[in-house]
Coordinates of C-alpha atoms in Angstrom, one line a residue:
Chain A
M12 CA 119.4 157.6 256.8
K13 CA 120.6 158.9 253.3
Y14 CA 117.2 159.0 252.1
F15 CA 116.1 160.9 255.2
Y16 CA 118.4 163.7 254.5
Q17 CA 117.2 164.0 250.9
Y18 CA 113.7 164.2 251.9
L19 CA 114.5 166.9 254.5
V20 CA 116.1 168.8 251.7
L21 CA 113.2 168.3 249.4
A22 CA 110.9 169.4 252.3
A23 CA 112.9 172.4 253.0
I24 CA 113.0 173.6 249.3
A25 CA 108.9 172.9 249.3
L26 CA 108.7 174.9 252.4
A27 CA 110.7 177.8 251.0
C28 CA 108.5 177.8 247.7
C29 CA 105.3 177.9 249.4
T30 CA 106.5 180.7 251.6
S31 CA 107.5 182.9 248.7
C32 CA 104.1 182.0 247.0
S33 CA 102.0 183.2 249.8
K34 CA 104.1 186.3 250.1
N35 CA 103.4 187.0 246.4
D36 CA 99.7 186.5 247.1
N37 CA 99.6 188.8 249.9
S38 CA 101.3 191.6 248.0
S39 CA 98.8 191.5 245.1
S40 CA 95.6 193.4 245.7
G41 CA 93.0 191.0 245.4
S42 CA 91.5 190.5 241.9
D43 CA 93.6 190.2 239.0
T44 CA 91.5 192.0 236.4
G45 CA 88.5 194.4 236.7
T46 CA 85.5 195.3 234.9
G47 CA 84.9 197.8 232.1
G48 CA 81.5 199.5 230.9
S49 CA 79.5 198.4 228.0
L50 CA 80.9 201.1 225.7
A51 CA 84.5 199.7 226.1
R52 CA 87.0 199.1 223.1
F53 CA 89.3 197.3 225.4
T54 CA 88.5 193.9 227.3
I55 CA 90.7 191.3 229.1
T56 CA 89.8 187.7 229.8
M57 CA 92.4 185.4 231.4
D58 CA 95.6 186.0 229.5
H59 CA 94.3 187.8 226.4
L60 CA 93.3 191.4 225.6
Y61 CA 90.9 192.1 222.9
V62 CA 90.7 195.5 221.1
V63 CA 88.2 196.7 218.4
D64 CA 88.8 199.7 216.5
G65 CA 86.5 200.9 213.6
K66 CA 87.2 197.6 211.6
N67 CA 89.2 195.1 213.2
L68 CA 89.5 192.9 216.5
Y69 CA 92.9 192.6 217.5
T70 CA 94.1 189.8 220.0
F71 CA 97.2 190.3 222.1
D72 CA 98.5 187.8 224.2
L73 CA 99.5 188.8 227.8
A74 CA 100.9 186.0 229.2
T75 CA 104.5 187.3 228.5
G76 CA 104.6 189.8 231.4
Y77 CA 105.3 193.4 230.1
A78 CA 105.3 193.0 226.5
P79 CA 102.1 192.0 224.8
V80 CA 102.2 189.8 221.6
K81 CA 99.8 190.6 218.9
V82 CA 98.7 187.1 217.9
N83 CA 95.6 187.7 215.6
T84 CA 94.0 190.4 213.6
T85 CA 90.3 189.8 212.5
S86 CA 88.5 191.9 210.0
I87 CA 85.0 192.2 211.3
G88 CA 83.1 194.9 209.2
F89 CA 82.4 198.8 209.5
N90 CA 81.7 201.2 212.5
I91 CA 82.7 198.7 215.2
E92 CA 82.2 200.6 218.6
T93 CA 82.2 198.1 221.6
I94 CA 83.3 194.8 222.8
Y95 CA 81.9 192.8 225.7
T96 CA 83.0 189.3 227.0
W97 CA 80.8 186.7 228.6
K98 CA 82.6 183.2 229.3
D99 CA 84.2 182.0 226.2
K100 CA 82.4 184.3 223.9
L101 CA 83.1 188.0 222.5
F102 CA 79.9 190.3 221.7
I103 CA 80.9 193.0 219.3
G104 CA 78.5 195.9 218.8
S105 CA 78.7 197.9 215.4
R106 CA 76.5 200.6 214.2
D107 CA 74.4 198.0 212.1
A108 CA 75.0 194.6 213.7
M109 CA 75.9 192.5 216.9
Y110 CA 78.6 190.0 216.2
V111 CA 79.3 187.0 218.4
Y112 CA 82.7 185.6 218.3
S113 CA 84.1 182.3 220.2
I114 CA 87.2 182.4 222.1
A115 CA 87.2 178.7 223.1
N116 CA 90.7 179.1 221.4
P117 CA 91.6 182.6 222.9
G118 CA 94.1 183.2 220.5
E119 CA 92.1 182.9 217.5
P120 CA 88.6 184.3 217.8
S121 CA 86.0 182.8 215.4
L122 CA 82.6 184.1 214.3
L123 CA 79.7 182.1 215.6
G124 CA 76.9 184.6 214.3
T125 CA 75.6 187.7 213.5
A126 CA 72.4 190.0 214.3
S127 CA 71.7 192.6 211.9
H128 CA 69.5 195.6 212.9
A129 CA 68.6 199.1 211.9
R130 CA 71.7 201.4 211.7
A131 CA 72.3 202.9 215.0
C132 CA 75.0 203.0 217.8
D133 CA 74.8 199.7 219.8
P134 CA 76.5 198.4 223.1
V135 CA 75.8 194.8 224.2
V136 CA 75.6 192.7 227.5
A137 CA 75.0 189.1 227.4
T138 CA 74.7 185.7 229.3
D139 CA 74.6 182.3 228.0
T140 CA 71.1 182.5 226.6
V141 CA 70.2 186.3 226.2
A142 CA 71.7 189.3 224.6
Y143 CA 70.7 192.9 225.5
V144 CA 71.4 195.6 222.9
T145 CA 70.6 199.2 222.9
V146 CA 70.4 201.1 219.7
R147 CA 70.4 204.8 219.6
T148 CA 70.1 207.5 217.0
G149 CA 72.1 210.8 216.9
T150 CA 74.4 212.8 214.7
T151 CA 77.1 210.4 214.7
C152 CA 75.0 207.2 214.7
G153 CA 72.4 207.6 212.0
G154 CA 69.2 205.7 211.9
N155 CA 66.0 206.4 213.5
T156 CA 65.4 203.7 216.2
N157 CA 66.0 204.4 220.0
A158 CA 65.4 201.1 221.8
L159 CA 66.4 198.1 223.8
Y160 CA 66.6 194.8 221.9
V161 CA 66.4 191.4 223.5
Y162 CA 67.9 188.5 221.7
D163 CA 67.5 185.0 222.2
L164 CA 71.1 183.0 222.1
H165 CA 70.2 179.4 222.0
N166 CA 70.8 179.4 218.4
V167 CA 73.8 181.8 218.4
V168 CA 74.6 181.5 214.8
Q169 CA 71.4 183.1 214.2
P170 CA 70.4 185.2 217.3
L171 CA 66.5 185.6 217.7
L172 CA 65.0 189.0 218.3
K173 CA 62.7 188.3 220.9
N174 CA 61.6 191.7 222.2
T175 CA 62.0 195.4 221.6
V176 CA 61.6 198.1 224.4
N177 CA 61.3 201.7 223.1
L178 CA 63.5 204.2 224.7
N179 CA 64.6 207.8 224.1
N180 CA 68.2 208.0 223.8
P181 CA 69.8 205.0 225.1
H182 CA 73.5 204.6 225.8
G183 CA 75.5 201.9 227.8
L184 CA 73.9 199.3 229.8
G185 CA 74.9 197.0 233.0
L186 CA 73.7 193.6 233.9
Q187 CA 73.9 192.1 237.3
D188 CA 71.7 189.0 238.7
N189 CA 68.3 189.6 237.4
I190 CA 68.4 193.2 237.1
L191 CA 69.3 195.3 233.8
Y192 CA 70.5 198.9 234.0
V193 CA 70.1 200.8 230.9
C194 CA 71.5 204.4 230.6
D195 CA 68.9 206.3 228.5
G196 CA 70.8 209.6 228.3
N197 CA 68.9 212.5 230.0
S198 CA 65.6 210.6 230.3
G199 CA 67.4 208.7 233.5
L200 CA 68.7 205.3 234.4
K201 CA 66.0 202.7 233.6
V202 CA 66.1 199.7 235.9
Y203 CA 64.6 196.5 234.5
N204 CA 63.6 193.2 236.5
L205 CA 64.6 190.2 234.3
K206 CA 62.7 187.6 235.9
E207 CA 61.6 186.6 232.5
A208 CA 64.8 187.2 230.5
Y209 CA 63.4 187.9 227.3
A210 CA 60.6 190.3 228.7
P211 CA 62.4 192.9 230.9
V212 CA 59.9 194.8 233.2
L213 CA 60.5 198.5 234.1
S214 CA 60.8 198.6 237.8
R215 CA 61.8 202.4 238.1
T216 CA 63.7 205.1 236.7
I217 CA 66.4 207.1 238.4
T218 CA 66.4 210.9 237.0
G219 CA 68.4 213.9 237.8
E220 CA 71.5 212.9 235.4
T221 CA 72.5 212.3 232.0
F222 CA 73.4 208.7 231.9
Y223 CA 75.9 207.1 229.5
D224 CA 77.4 203.9 231.0
C225 CA 76.9 201.8 234.2
I226 CA 78.6 199.0 236.0
P227 CA 77.0 197.1 238.6
Y228 CA 79.6 196.1 241.1
G229 CA 78.3 194.3 244.0
D230 CA 76.1 196.5 246.1
V231 CA 77.4 199.8 244.2
L232 CA 76.3 201.0 240.7
I233 CA 79.1 202.9 239.1
C234 CA 77.4 205.2 236.3
M235 CA 79.4 207.4 233.9
I236 CA 77.3 210.6 233.7
E237 CA 77.4 213.9 232.0
G238 CA 80.6 215.5 233.8
G239 CA 82.0 212.6 235.7
T240 CA 80.7 209.6 237.6
A241 CA 77.7 209.0 240.3
L242 CA 77.7 206.0 242.6
Y243 CA 74.4 204.6 243.9
D244 CA 73.6 201.8 246.6
I245 CA 71.8 198.9 244.8
S246 CA 71.8 196.6 248.0
D247 CA 68.1 197.1 248.0
I248 CA 66.8 197.3 244.5
T249 CA 63.6 198.8 245.7
H250 CA 65.2 201.9 247.3
I251 CA 68.1 202.8 245.0
R252 CA 70.0 205.5 246.6
L253 CA 72.6 208.0 245.4
L254 CA 75.8 207.7 247.4
S255 CA 78.1 210.3 245.7
K256 CA 79.0 212.2 242.7
I257 CA 82.5 212.6 241.5
T258 CA 82.4 215.7 239.0
G259 CA 84.4 218.7 238.2
Chain B
M19 CA 75.8 210.8 206.5
T20 CA 76.2 214.6 206.9
R21 CA 79.9 213.8 207.9
K22 CA 80.2 212.3 204.7
F23 CA 78.7 214.9 202.7
I24 CA 80.8 217.4 204.4
L25 CA 83.9 215.5 203.7
L26 CA 82.9 215.1 199.9
C27 CA 82.1 219.0 199.9
C28 CA 85.5 219.6 201.4
L29 CA 87.2 217.4 198.8
G30 CA 85.5 218.6 195.9
A31 CA 86.2 222.3 197.4
A32 CA 89.8 221.3 197.3
L33 CA 89.7 219.8 194.1
T34 CA 88.2 222.8 192.4
G35 CA 90.0 225.4 194.4
L36 CA 87.1 226.9 196.0
A37 CA 87.6 226.0 199.2
S38 CA 84.3 226.5 200.3
C39 CA 84.6 225.0 203.7
K40 CA 87.1 227.7 204.6
G41 CA 85.2 230.4 206.7
G42 CA 86.5 233.4 204.8
S43 CA 85.6 236.8 206.1
N44 CA 83.3 235.4 209.1
T45 CA 85.9 233.1 210.7
P46 CA 85.6 233.6 214.6
G47 CA 88.6 235.4 216.4
E48 CA 89.8 233.5 219.6
V49 CA 87.8 230.2 220.0
I50 CA 88.1 226.9 221.9
G51 CA 88.2 224.2 219.3
Y52 CA 90.2 221.3 218.2
A53 CA 93.7 221.0 216.5
P54 CA 94.9 217.8 215.0
V55 CA 97.8 215.9 216.7
Y56 CA 100.5 214.7 214.2
Q57 CA 102.2 211.3 214.5
S58 CA 105.4 213.5 214.6
D59 CA 104.2 215.4 217.7
S60 CA 107.0 215.1 220.2
T61 CA 104.8 215.7 223.3
M62 CA 102.5 212.4 222.7
A63 CA 104.5 210.1 224.6
N64 CA 104.9 212.0 227.6
I65 CA 103.0 210.0 230.3
R66 CA 103.4 210.4 234.1
S67 CA 101.3 210.7 237.2
D68 CA 100.0 213.9 238.6
A69 CA 97.8 215.2 241.6
P70 CA 94.2 214.8 241.1
Q71 CA 92.9 216.9 238.2
P72 CA 89.3 218.2 237.7
I73 CA 86.9 215.8 235.6
V74 CA 86.0 218.0 232.5
R75 CA 85.2 215.5 229.7
G76 CA 84.6 212.4 231.7
G77 CA 84.7 209.4 229.5
K78 CA 84.6 205.4 230.0
I79 CA 84.8 203.7 233.3
Y80 CA 86.7 200.9 234.9
V81 CA 86.7 199.3 238.4
R82 CA 88.9 196.9 240.2
D83 CA 88.8 196.0 243.9
K84 CA 88.1 199.4 245.7
T85 CA 89.4 201.5 243.1
M86 CA 87.8 203.0 239.9
Y87 CA 89.2 204.7 237.0
Q88 CA 87.5 207.2 234.6
V89 CA 89.1 208.2 231.5
E90 CA 89.5 212.2 230.9
E91 CA 88.6 211.8 227.1
G92 CA 91.9 212.7 225.1
S93 CA 94.2 213.5 227.9
G94 CA 94.4 210.8 230.7
I95 CA 92.9 208.6 233.5
H96 CA 91.4 209.8 236.9
I97 CA 92.2 207.1 239.7
I98 CA 89.5 207.3 242.4
D99 CA 89.4 205.3 245.7
I100 CA 85.9 204.1 246.3
T101 CA 86.4 202.2 249.5
R102 CA 83.9 204.2 250.9
P103 CA 81.7 204.8 248.2
E104 CA 79.6 207.5 249.9
N105 CA 82.8 209.4 250.3
P106 CA 85.1 208.7 247.2
A107 CA 88.7 210.0 247.2
R108 CA 90.5 211.1 243.9
T109 CA 94.0 209.3 244.3
A110 CA 96.1 210.8 241.3
F111 CA 95.8 211.5 237.5
I112 CA 97.7 209.8 234.8
H113 CA 98.7 212.1 231.7
V114 CA 98.1 209.9 228.7
S115 CA 97.5 211.9 225.4
G116 CA 94.4 210.7 223.1
A117 CA 93.5 208.1 226.0
Q118 CA 89.8 206.9 225.3
E119 CA 90.2 203.3 226.7
L120 CA 91.7 201.1 229.5
S121 CA 91.8 197.8 231.0
I122 CA 93.7 196.1 233.9
K123 CA 95.5 192.9 234.8
G124 CA 97.6 192.4 237.7
D125 CA 99.9 195.7 238.0
L126 CA 99.5 196.5 234.7
L127 CA 97.3 199.0 233.0
Y128 CA 96.6 198.9 229.1
T129 CA 95.5 202.1 227.5
N130 CA 95.8 203.9 224.4
N131 CA 98.2 206.6 223.9
Y132 CA 96.5 208.0 220.3
N133 CA 96.8 204.7 218.3
D134 CA 99.8 203.4 220.2
L135 CA 99.2 200.5 222.7
V136 CA 100.9 201.5 225.9
V137 CA 101.4 199.1 229.2
L138 CA 101.5 201.1 232.3
N139 CA 102.9 199.9 235.8
I140 CA 100.3 201.1 238.3
S141 CA 101.6 199.4 241.5
N142 CA 102.2 203.0 242.8
P143 CA 99.7 205.3 241.3
Q144 CA 101.6 208.4 242.4
S145 CA 104.4 207.4 240.2
V146 CA 103.0 205.6 237.1
R147 CA 105.7 204.0 234.8
E148 CA 105.5 203.4 231.1
V149 CA 106.7 199.7 230.8
Q150 CA 106.1 198.9 227.1
R151 CA 104.8 200.7 224.0
M152 CA 103.6 199.0 220.8
K153 CA 103.4 201.9 218.0
D154 CA 100.4 202.4 215.7
M155 CA 98.6 199.2 216.7
F156 CA 94.9 200.2 216.1
H157 CA 93.0 203.2 214.7
I158 CA 91.0 204.4 217.7
T159 CA 91.7 208.0 217.3
G160 CA 92.3 210.3 214.4
G161 CA 90.1 210.7 211.2
N162 CA 89.8 213.9 209.0
V163 CA 87.4 215.8 211.4
P164 CA 87.5 216.4 215.2
P165 CA 85.2 214.6 217.7
E166 CA 82.9 217.4 218.0
K167 CA 81.3 219.8 215.5
G168 CA 82.8 223.4 215.1
Y169 CA 85.6 225.3 214.2
F170 CA 89.0 223.4 213.9
E171 CA 92.5 224.0 212.9
C172 CA 92.9 222.8 209.3
I173 CA 94.8 219.7 208.8
N174 CA 98.5 220.5 207.3
P175 CA 99.1 217.4 205.2
D176 CA 102.8 218.3 205.3
R177 CA 103.0 217.3 208.9
G178 CA 102.2 213.7 208.3
S179 CA 99.3 211.6 209.4
V180 CA 96.5 212.8 212.0
I181 CA 96.5 210.5 215.1
G182 CA 94.1 212.5 217.1
W183 CA 92.7 215.9 218.2
Q184 CA 93.3 218.0 220.9
K185 CA 91.0 220.7 222.4
K186 CA 92.8 224.1 222.7
T187 CA 92.3 227.9 222.0
L188 CA 92.5 228.7 218.5
Y189 CA 93.0 231.9 216.8
S190 CA 91.0 232.5 213.7
P191 CA 90.6 228.8 212.8
K192 CA 89.6 228.5 209.1
C193 CA 88.1 225.1 209.1
K194 CA 84.6 224.1 210.2
Y195 CA 82.1 221.2 210.2

């Protein structure tokens, strides 16, 4: 009988805990972190915020609540511009290289490999086995190449350039399922089919805006354009449709 | 390359006292251009929510759930409800001087107030609160010249280091690149 009361108390405590847990779950608004574009210098995975400035990669531990704790500073190179995460890797774009870092130990990023290229601006998106990099010339970028580079990452220590697709003035890019969206400035949004990951096939070009970056987000493509944002319906890739523009 | 060359020019000019990068007789009168923001600027830390604002220099984008965010380069963050993507609704604007970046986890938004890392509680977009500030964490903004070419207000080294550039009306600016 004594044990019965003890169990009853334990059960009551457990019930109280569960109720408060589920309350917390209900009050939070769905997913914990969001999705940034390929031009970002900030990215969060799990409990860490990674930031790149021109030279360094900074790692902040966010597990401590309101006060981030800077746990690492790594010198990477020069003219660092973008950061992108995929699983346990960081892809960092600079004006003359793509750097791949492991965050298997999230508080201590370690360099896995580097792919150098002609001097130009270069955001990156990637998966386990392939990285897509755009390189662009311009007053602040230098160089004379405007292209999409496709890298084989099977040997991540030395990414292998598999393909080059010429473009006019490419900025950011976005990847979802087997589709790659490349923002080619005022030449439009280029949509590539990636049935063969290393050989993108141009399926269509959306014109009418100057495109800088895109985030594929389920059925909606969110694009940073000159003067604001444009939203496209990508539920049927053969009929991409402008939903709305947020400008002015 | 061009920028480096001009910087070298200015440096050379400053050293020799010729000041060739200063416009002299042909400076414009009133013009829109960039003025330096100094570390000591007291207005830099004034982060607050406001009614939706026009997008003038739309910057980087971010999305979570049914809300998207667009940086207004150098001045803040637009919050836009895209529950109905065919008819998005602007919810609020957060004034953050020097803003270029953002990322979100839970109720917390991480952004740059020039080169400070700031943490904002966005559980109520209409009244965003700064909950943490880490001063001078990185060097995302600043530099010796503004982000766009043209006339700009010359840097006054007596006022300390430059943490960013702010677009405003200038009267007879003497520097140009």
